[in-house]
CSV table of C-alpha atoms and ligand atoms in Angstrom, one decimal:
chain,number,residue,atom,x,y,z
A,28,UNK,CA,-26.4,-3.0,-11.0
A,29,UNK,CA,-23.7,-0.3,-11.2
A,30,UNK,CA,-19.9,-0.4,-10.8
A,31,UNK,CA,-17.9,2.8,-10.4
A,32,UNK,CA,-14.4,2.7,-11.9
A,33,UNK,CA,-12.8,5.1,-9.3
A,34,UNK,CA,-9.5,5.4,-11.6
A,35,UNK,CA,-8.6,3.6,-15.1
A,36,UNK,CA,-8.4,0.1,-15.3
A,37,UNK,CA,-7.1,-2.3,-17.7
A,38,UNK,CA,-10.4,-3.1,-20.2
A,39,UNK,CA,-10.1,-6.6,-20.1
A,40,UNK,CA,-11.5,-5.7,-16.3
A,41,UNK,CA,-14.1,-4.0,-17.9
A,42,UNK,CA,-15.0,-6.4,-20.3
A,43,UNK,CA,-15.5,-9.1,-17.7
A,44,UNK,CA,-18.1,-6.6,-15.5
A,45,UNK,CA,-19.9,-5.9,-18.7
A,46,UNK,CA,-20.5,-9.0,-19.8
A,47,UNK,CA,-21.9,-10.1,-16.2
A,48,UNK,CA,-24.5,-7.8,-17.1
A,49,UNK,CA,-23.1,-4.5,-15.1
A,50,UNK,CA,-23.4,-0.8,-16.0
A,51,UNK,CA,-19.9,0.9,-15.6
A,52,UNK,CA,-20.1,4.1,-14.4
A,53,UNK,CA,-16.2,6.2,-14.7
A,54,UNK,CA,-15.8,8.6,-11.4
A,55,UNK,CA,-15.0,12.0,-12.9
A,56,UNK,CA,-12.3,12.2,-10.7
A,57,UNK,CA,-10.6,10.4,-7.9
A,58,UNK,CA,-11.2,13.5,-5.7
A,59,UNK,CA,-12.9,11.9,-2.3
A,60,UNK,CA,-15.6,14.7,-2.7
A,61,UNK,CA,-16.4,13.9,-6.0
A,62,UNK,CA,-16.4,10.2,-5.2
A,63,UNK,CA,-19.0,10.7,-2.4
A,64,UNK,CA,-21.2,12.7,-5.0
A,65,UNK,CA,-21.1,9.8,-7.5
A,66,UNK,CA,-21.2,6.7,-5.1
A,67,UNK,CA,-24.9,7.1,-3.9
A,68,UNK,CA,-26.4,4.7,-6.1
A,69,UNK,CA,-23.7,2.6,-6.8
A,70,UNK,CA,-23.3,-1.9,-6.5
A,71,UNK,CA,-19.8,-2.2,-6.3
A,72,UNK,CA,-16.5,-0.3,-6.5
A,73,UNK,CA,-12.8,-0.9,-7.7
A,74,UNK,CA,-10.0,1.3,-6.6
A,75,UNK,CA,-6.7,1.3,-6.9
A,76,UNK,CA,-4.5,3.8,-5.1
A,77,UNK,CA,-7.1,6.5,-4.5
A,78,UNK,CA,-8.0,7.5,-1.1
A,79,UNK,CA,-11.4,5.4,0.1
A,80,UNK,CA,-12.3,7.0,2.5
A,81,UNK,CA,-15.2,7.4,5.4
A,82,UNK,CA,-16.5,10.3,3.8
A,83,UNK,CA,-17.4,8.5,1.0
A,84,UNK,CA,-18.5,5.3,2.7
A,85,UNK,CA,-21.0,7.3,4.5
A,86,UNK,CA,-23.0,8.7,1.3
A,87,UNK,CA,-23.0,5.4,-0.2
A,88,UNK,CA,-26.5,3.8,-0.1
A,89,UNK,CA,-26.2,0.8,-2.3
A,90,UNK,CA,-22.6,0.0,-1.8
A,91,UNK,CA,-21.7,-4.1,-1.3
A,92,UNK,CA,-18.5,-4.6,-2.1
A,93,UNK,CA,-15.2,-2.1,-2.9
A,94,UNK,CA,-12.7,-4.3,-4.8
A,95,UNK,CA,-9.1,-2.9,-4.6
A,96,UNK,CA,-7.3,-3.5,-7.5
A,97,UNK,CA,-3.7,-4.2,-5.6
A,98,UNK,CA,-2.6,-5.1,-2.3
A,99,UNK,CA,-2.1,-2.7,-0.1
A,100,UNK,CA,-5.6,-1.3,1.5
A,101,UNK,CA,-4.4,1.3,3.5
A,102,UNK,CA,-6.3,3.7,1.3
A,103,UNK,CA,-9.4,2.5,1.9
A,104,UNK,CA,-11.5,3.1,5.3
A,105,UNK,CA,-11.8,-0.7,6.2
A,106,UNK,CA,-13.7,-0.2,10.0
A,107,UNK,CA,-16.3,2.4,8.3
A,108,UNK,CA,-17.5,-0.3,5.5
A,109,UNK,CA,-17.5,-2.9,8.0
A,110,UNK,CA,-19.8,-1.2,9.8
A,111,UNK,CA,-22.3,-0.9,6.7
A,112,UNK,CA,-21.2,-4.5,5.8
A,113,UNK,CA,-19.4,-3.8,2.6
A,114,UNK,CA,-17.0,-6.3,1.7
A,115,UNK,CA,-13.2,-5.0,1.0
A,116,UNK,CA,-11.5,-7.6,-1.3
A,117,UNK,CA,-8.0,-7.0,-2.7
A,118,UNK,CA,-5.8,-9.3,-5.5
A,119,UNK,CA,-3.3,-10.9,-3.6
A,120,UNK,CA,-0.5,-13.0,-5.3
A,121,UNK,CA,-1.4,-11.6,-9.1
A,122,UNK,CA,1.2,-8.8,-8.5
A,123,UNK,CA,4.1,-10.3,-6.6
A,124,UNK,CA,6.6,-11.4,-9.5
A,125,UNK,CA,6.2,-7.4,-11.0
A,126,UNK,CA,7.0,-5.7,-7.7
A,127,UNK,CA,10.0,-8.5,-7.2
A,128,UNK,CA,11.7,-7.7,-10.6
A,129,UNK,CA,11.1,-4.1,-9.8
A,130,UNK,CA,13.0,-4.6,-6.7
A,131,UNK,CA,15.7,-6.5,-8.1
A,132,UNK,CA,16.0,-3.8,-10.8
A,133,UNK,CA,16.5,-1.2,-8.0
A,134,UNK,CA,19.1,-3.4,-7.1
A,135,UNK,CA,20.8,-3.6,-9.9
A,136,UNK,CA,20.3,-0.5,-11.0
A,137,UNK,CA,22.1,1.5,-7.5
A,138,UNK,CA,24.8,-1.5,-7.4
A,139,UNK,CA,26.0,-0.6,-11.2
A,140,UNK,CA,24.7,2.9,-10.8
A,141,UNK,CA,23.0,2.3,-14.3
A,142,UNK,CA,21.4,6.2,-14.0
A,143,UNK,CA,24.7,8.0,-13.5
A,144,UNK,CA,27.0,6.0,-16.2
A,145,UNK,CA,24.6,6.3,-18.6
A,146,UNK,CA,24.0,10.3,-17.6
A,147,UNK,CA,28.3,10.1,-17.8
A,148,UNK,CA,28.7,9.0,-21.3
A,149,UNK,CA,26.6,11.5,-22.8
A,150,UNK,CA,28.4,14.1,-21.5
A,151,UNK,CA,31.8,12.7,-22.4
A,152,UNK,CA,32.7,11.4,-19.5
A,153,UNK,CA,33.7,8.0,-20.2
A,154,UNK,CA,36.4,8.3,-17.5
A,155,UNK,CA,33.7,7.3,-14.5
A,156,UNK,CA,34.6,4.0,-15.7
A,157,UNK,CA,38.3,4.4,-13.9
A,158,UNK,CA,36.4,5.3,-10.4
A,159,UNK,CA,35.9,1.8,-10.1
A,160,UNK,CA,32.5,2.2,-8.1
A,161,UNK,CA,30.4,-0.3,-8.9
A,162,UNK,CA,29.6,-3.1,-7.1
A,163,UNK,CA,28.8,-7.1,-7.9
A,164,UNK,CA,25.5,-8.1,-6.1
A,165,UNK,CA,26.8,-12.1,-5.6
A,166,UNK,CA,27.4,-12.6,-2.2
A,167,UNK,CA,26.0,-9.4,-0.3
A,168,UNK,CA,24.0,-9.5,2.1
A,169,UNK,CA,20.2,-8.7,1.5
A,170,UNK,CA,17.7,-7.7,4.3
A,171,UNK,CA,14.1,-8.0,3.6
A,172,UNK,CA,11.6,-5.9,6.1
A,173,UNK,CA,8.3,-7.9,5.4
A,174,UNK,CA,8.4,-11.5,4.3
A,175,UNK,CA,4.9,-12.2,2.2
A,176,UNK,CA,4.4,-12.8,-1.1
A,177,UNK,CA,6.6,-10.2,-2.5
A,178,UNK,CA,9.3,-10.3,0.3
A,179,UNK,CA,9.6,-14.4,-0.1
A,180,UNK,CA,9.4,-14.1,-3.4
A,181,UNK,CA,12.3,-11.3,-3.9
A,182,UNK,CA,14.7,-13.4,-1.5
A,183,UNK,CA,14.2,-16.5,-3.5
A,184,UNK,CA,15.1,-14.9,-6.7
A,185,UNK,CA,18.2,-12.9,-5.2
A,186,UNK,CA,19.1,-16.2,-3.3
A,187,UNK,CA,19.5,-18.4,-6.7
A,188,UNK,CA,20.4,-16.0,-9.6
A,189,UNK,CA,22.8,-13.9,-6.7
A,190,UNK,CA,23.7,-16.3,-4.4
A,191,UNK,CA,22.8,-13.5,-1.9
A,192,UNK,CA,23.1,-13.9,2.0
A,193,UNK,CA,19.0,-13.4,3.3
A,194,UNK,CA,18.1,-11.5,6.0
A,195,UNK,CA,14.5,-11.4,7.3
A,196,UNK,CA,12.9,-9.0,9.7
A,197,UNK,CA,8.8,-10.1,10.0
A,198,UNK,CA,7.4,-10.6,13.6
A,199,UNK,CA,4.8,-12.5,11.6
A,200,UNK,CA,6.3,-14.8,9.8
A,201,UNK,CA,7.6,-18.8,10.7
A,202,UNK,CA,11.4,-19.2,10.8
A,203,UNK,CA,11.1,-22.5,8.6
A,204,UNK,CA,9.5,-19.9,5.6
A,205,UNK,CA,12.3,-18.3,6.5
A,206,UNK,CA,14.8,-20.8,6.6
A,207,UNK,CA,13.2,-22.8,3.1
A,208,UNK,CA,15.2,-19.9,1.0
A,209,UNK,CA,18.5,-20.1,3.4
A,210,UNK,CA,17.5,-17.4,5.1
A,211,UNK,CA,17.6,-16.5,8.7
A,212,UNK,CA,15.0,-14.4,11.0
A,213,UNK,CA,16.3,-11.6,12.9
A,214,UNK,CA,15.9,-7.9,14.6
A,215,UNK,CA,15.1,-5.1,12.8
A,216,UNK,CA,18.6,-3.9,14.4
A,217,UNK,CA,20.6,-6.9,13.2
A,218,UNK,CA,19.0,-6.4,9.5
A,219,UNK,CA,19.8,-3.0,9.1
A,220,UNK,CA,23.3,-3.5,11.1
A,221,UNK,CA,24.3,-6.4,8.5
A,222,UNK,CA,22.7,-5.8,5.1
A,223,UNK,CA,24.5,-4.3,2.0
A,224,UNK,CA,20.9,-3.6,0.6
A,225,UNK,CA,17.6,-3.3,2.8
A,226,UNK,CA,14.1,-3.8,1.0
A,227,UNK,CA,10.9,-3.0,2.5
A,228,UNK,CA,7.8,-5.1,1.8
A,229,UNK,CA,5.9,-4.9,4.6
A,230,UNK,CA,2.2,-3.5,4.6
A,231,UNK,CA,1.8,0.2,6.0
A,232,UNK,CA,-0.1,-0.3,9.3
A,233,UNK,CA,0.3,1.7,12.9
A,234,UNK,CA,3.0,-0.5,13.6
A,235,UNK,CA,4.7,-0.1,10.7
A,236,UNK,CA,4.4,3.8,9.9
A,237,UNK,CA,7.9,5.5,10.4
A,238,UNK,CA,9.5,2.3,10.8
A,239,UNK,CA,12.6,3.3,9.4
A,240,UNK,CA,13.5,7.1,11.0
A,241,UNK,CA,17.1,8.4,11.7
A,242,UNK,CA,18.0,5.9,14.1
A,243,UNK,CA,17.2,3.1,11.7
A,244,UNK,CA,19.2,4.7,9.1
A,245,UNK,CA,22.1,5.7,11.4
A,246,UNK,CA,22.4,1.9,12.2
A,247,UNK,CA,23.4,1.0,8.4
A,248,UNK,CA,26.8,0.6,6.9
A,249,UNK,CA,28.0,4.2,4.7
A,250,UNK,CA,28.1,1.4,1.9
A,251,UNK,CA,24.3,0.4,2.0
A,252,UNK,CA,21.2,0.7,-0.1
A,253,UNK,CA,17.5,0.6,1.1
A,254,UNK,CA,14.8,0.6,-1.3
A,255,UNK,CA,10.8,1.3,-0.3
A,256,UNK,CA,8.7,-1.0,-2.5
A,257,UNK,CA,6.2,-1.0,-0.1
A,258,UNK,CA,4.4,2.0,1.2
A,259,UNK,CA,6.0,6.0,1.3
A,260,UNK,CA,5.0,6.4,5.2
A,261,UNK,CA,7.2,3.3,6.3
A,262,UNK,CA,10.5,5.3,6.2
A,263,UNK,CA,10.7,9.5,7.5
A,264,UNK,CA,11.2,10.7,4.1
A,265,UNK,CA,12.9,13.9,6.1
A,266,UNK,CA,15.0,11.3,7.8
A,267,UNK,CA,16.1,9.5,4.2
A,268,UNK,CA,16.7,13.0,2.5
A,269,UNK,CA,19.4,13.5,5.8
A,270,UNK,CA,21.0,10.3,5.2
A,271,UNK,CA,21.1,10.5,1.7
A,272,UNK,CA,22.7,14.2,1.4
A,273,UNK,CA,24.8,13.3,4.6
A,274,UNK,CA,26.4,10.1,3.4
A,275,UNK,CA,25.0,7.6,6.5
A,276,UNK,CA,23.8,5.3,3.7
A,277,UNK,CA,25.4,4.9,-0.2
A,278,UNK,CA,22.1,5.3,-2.0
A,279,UNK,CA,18.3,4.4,-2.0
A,280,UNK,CA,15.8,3.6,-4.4
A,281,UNK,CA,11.8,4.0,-4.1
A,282,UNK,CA,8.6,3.4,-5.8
A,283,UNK,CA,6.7,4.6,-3.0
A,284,UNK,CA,6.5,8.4,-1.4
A,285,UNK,CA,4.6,10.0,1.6
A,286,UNK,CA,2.6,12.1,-0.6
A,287,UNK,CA,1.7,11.2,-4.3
A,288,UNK,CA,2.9,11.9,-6.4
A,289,UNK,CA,5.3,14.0,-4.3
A,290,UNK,CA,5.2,17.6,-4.7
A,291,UNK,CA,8.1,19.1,-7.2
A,292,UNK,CA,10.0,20.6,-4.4
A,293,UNK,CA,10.1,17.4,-2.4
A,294,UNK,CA,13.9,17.9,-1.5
A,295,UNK,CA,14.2,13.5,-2.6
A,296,UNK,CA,13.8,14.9,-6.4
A,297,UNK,CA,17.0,16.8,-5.8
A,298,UNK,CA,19.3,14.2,-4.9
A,299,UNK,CA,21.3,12.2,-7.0
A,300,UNK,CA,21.8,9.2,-5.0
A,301,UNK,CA,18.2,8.1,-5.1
A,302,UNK,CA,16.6,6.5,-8.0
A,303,UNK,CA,12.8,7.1,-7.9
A,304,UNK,CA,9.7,5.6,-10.1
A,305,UNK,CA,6.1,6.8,-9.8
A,306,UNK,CA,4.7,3.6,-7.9
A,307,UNK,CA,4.7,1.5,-10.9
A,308,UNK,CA,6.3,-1.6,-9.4
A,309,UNK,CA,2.9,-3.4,-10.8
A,310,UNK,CA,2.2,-1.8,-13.6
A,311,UNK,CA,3.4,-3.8,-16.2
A,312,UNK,CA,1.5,-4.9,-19.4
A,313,UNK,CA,0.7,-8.5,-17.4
A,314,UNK,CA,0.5,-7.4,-14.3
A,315,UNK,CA,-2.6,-4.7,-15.1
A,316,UNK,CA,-4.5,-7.3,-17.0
A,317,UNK,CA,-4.2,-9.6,-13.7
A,318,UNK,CA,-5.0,-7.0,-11.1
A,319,UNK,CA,-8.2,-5.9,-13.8
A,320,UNK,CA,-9.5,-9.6,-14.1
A,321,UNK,CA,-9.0,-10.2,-10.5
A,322,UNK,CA,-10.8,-7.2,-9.0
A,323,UNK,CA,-13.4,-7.3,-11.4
A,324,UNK,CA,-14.0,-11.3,-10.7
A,325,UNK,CA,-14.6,-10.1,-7.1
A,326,UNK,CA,-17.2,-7.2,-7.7
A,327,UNK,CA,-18.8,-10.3,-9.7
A,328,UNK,CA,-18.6,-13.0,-7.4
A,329,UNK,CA,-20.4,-9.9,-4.6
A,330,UNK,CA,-23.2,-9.3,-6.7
A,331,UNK,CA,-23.7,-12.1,-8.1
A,332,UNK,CA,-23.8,-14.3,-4.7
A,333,UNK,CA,-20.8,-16.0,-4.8
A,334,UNK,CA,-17.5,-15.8,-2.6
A,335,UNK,CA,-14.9,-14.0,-3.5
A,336,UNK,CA,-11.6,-14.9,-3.5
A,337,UNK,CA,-9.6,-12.9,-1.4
A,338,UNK,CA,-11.8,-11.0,1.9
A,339,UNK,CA,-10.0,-8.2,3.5
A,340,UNK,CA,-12.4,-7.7,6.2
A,341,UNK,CA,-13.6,-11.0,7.3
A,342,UNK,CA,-13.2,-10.7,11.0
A,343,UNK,CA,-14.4,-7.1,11.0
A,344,UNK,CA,-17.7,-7.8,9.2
A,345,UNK,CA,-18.0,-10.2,12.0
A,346,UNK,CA,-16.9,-8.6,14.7
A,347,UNK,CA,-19.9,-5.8,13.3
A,348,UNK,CA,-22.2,-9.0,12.9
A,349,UNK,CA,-22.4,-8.5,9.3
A,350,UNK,CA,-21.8,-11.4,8.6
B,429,NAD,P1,1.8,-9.8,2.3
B,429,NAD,O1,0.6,-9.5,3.1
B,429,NAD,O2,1.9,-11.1,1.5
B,429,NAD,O3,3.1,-9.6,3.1
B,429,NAD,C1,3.4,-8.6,4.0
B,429,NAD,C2,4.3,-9.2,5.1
B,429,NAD,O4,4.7,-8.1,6.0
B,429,NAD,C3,3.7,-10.3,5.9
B,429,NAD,O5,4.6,-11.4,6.0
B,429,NAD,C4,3.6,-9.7,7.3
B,429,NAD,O6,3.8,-10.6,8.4
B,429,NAD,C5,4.7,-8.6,7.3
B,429,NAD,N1,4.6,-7.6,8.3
B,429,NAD,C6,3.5,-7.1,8.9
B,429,NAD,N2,3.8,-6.2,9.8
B,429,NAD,C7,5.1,-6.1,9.8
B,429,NAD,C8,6.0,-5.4,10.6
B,429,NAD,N3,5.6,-4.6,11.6
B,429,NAD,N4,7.3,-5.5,10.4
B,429,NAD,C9,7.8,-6.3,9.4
B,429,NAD,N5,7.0,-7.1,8.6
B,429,NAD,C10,5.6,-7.0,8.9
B,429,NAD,O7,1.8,-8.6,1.2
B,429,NAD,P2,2.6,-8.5,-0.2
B,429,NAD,O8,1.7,-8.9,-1.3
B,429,NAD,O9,3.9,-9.1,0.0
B,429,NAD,O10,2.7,-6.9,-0.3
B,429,NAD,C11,3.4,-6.2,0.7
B,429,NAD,C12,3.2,-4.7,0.6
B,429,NAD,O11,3.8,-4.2,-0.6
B,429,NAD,C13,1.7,-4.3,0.4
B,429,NAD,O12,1.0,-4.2,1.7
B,429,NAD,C14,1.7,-3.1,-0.3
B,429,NAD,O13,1.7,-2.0,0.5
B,429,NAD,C15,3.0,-3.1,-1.1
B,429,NAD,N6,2.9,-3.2,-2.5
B,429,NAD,C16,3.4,-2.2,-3.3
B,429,NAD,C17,3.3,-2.3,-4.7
B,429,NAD,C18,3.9,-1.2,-5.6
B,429,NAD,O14,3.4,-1.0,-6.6
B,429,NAD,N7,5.0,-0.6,-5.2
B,429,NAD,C19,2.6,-3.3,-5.2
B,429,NAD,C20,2.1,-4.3,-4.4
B,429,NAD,C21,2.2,-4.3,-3.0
């Protein structure tokens, strides 16, 4: 059986497919169009961030099970594989601990303004240090859009080493989880109203694109932060770069962008009080070596008969009767 590696993953990913007996095939590009070229023939898929898309789906004739290697499956075309019956898996809970330092570094990094002190002292001016503008973390408040794995996990950490003050906006989510990190459950207004740093982490859906626009901004203090860990479309980029360059919030930071990687005039490369990394949150050297073993377990566990771990479209396959 084949497996199409849409983009690079870590080998030890590989090594586990090969030695389940499966041919590897590498997509000579990410393109959709040249994806539905290659897929015809193919078993099983992994993807990571790559659009997955109908198109595709369609000229796939073989096609069991697409195996996203990360959380977030809003690349991939979940209704038109349920309707063939193709199962979508992703690797929940092997990534959370990378995207929650990564968070805590964007913290860290806007509240000491690591960037510009550093950028200050190579130019000789050691004098920033008499502005007196950075801030301690201990004791601010910190409001977290989206409390799963990584959102829990990020308020647990900044609650014990910080001793920060949790909010939590998640219609979703049981005021006890809430409440077992000191936390407490409120509005999306409240949150942004209150916090000294916002974090967003929850999954890009219809009811969560554009979540954050103008108003949302306009409702946090001058002094605040909000960082997108999640997905780019969550906030109005156009509404950020105003509130940025305007002064309605202090600073952001974000791993995440509408389009990516986000064309070189996109007006957020300009400004100075954002710090920005190229969706990288869980790419570290542990992290890919989980998210390789855990998607490639799943393509096994598909062909091979068994059931995966982690179903992202159980309740579509049977809604379809594919299942
Ligand atoms: P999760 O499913 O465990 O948690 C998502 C949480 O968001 C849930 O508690 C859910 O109830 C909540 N939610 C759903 N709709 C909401 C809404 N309208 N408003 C507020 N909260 C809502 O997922 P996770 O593992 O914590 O990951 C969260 C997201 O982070 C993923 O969907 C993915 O897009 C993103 N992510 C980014 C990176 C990165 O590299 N930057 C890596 C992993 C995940």
């Amino acid at each position: 059986m084949k497996v199409l590696i849409v983009q690079p993953i870590h080998e030890s990913g590989i090594n586990l497919l090969r030695s389940a007996g499966f041919d590897i095939i590498y997509a000579s590009s990410p393109d959709p169009k040249v994806v539905s070229r290659e897929i015809k023939d193919i078993d099983g898929v992994i993807v990571r961030t790559a659009p997955f898309t109908s198109e595709i789906i369609e000229q796939a004739d073989s096609l069991k099970v697409i195996s996203r290697h990360g959380v977030g499956v809003d690349n991939i075309d979940i209704e038109s594989a349920s309707k063939k019956g193709i199962l979508v898996l992703n690797t929940p809970g092997v990534n959370d601990v990378s995207v929650a330092e990564h968070t805590i570094a964007m913290i860290l990094a806007l509240s000491k303004r690591i960037k510009d002190i550093d950028n200050a002292v190579r130019i000789g001016n050691f004098s920033i240090r008499e502005e007196y503008s950075i801030i301690d973390i201990e004791g601010k408040t910190l409001g977290i859009i989206g409390f799963g794995r990584i959102g829990s996990l990020v308020a647990k950490k900044c609650r014990y080493a910080f001793n920060m003050k949790i909010l939590v906006y998640d219609p979703y989510v049981d005021r006890e989880k809430v409440e077992d990190v000191n936390g407490e459950l409120v509005d999306l207004e409240t949150l942004l109203r209150d916090s000294d740093f916002v974090t967003i982490h929850a999954p890009l859906s219809s009811e969560t694109r554009g979540l954050i626009g103008e108003r949302e901004l306009r409702l946090m203090k001058p002094s605040a932060f909000i960082i997108n860990m999640a997905r780019g479309p969550i906030w109005d980029e156009t509404a950020v770069v105003k509130a940025l360059s305007e002064g309605w919030i202090k600073g952001a930071g974000t791993d995440v962008f509408e389009e990516e990687p986000p064309s070189l005039d996109n007006p957020l490369l300009k400004l100075n009080n954002i710090i920005l990394s190229p969706h990288m949150a869980a790419l570290t050297k542990e992290c890919v070596i989980r998210m390789a073993i855990c998607s490639a377990q799943g393509v096994v566990d598909v062909l091979t008969g068994k059931t995966p771990k982690s179903i992202v479209n159980y309740s579509l396959l049977k809604k379809y009767g594919k299942i």
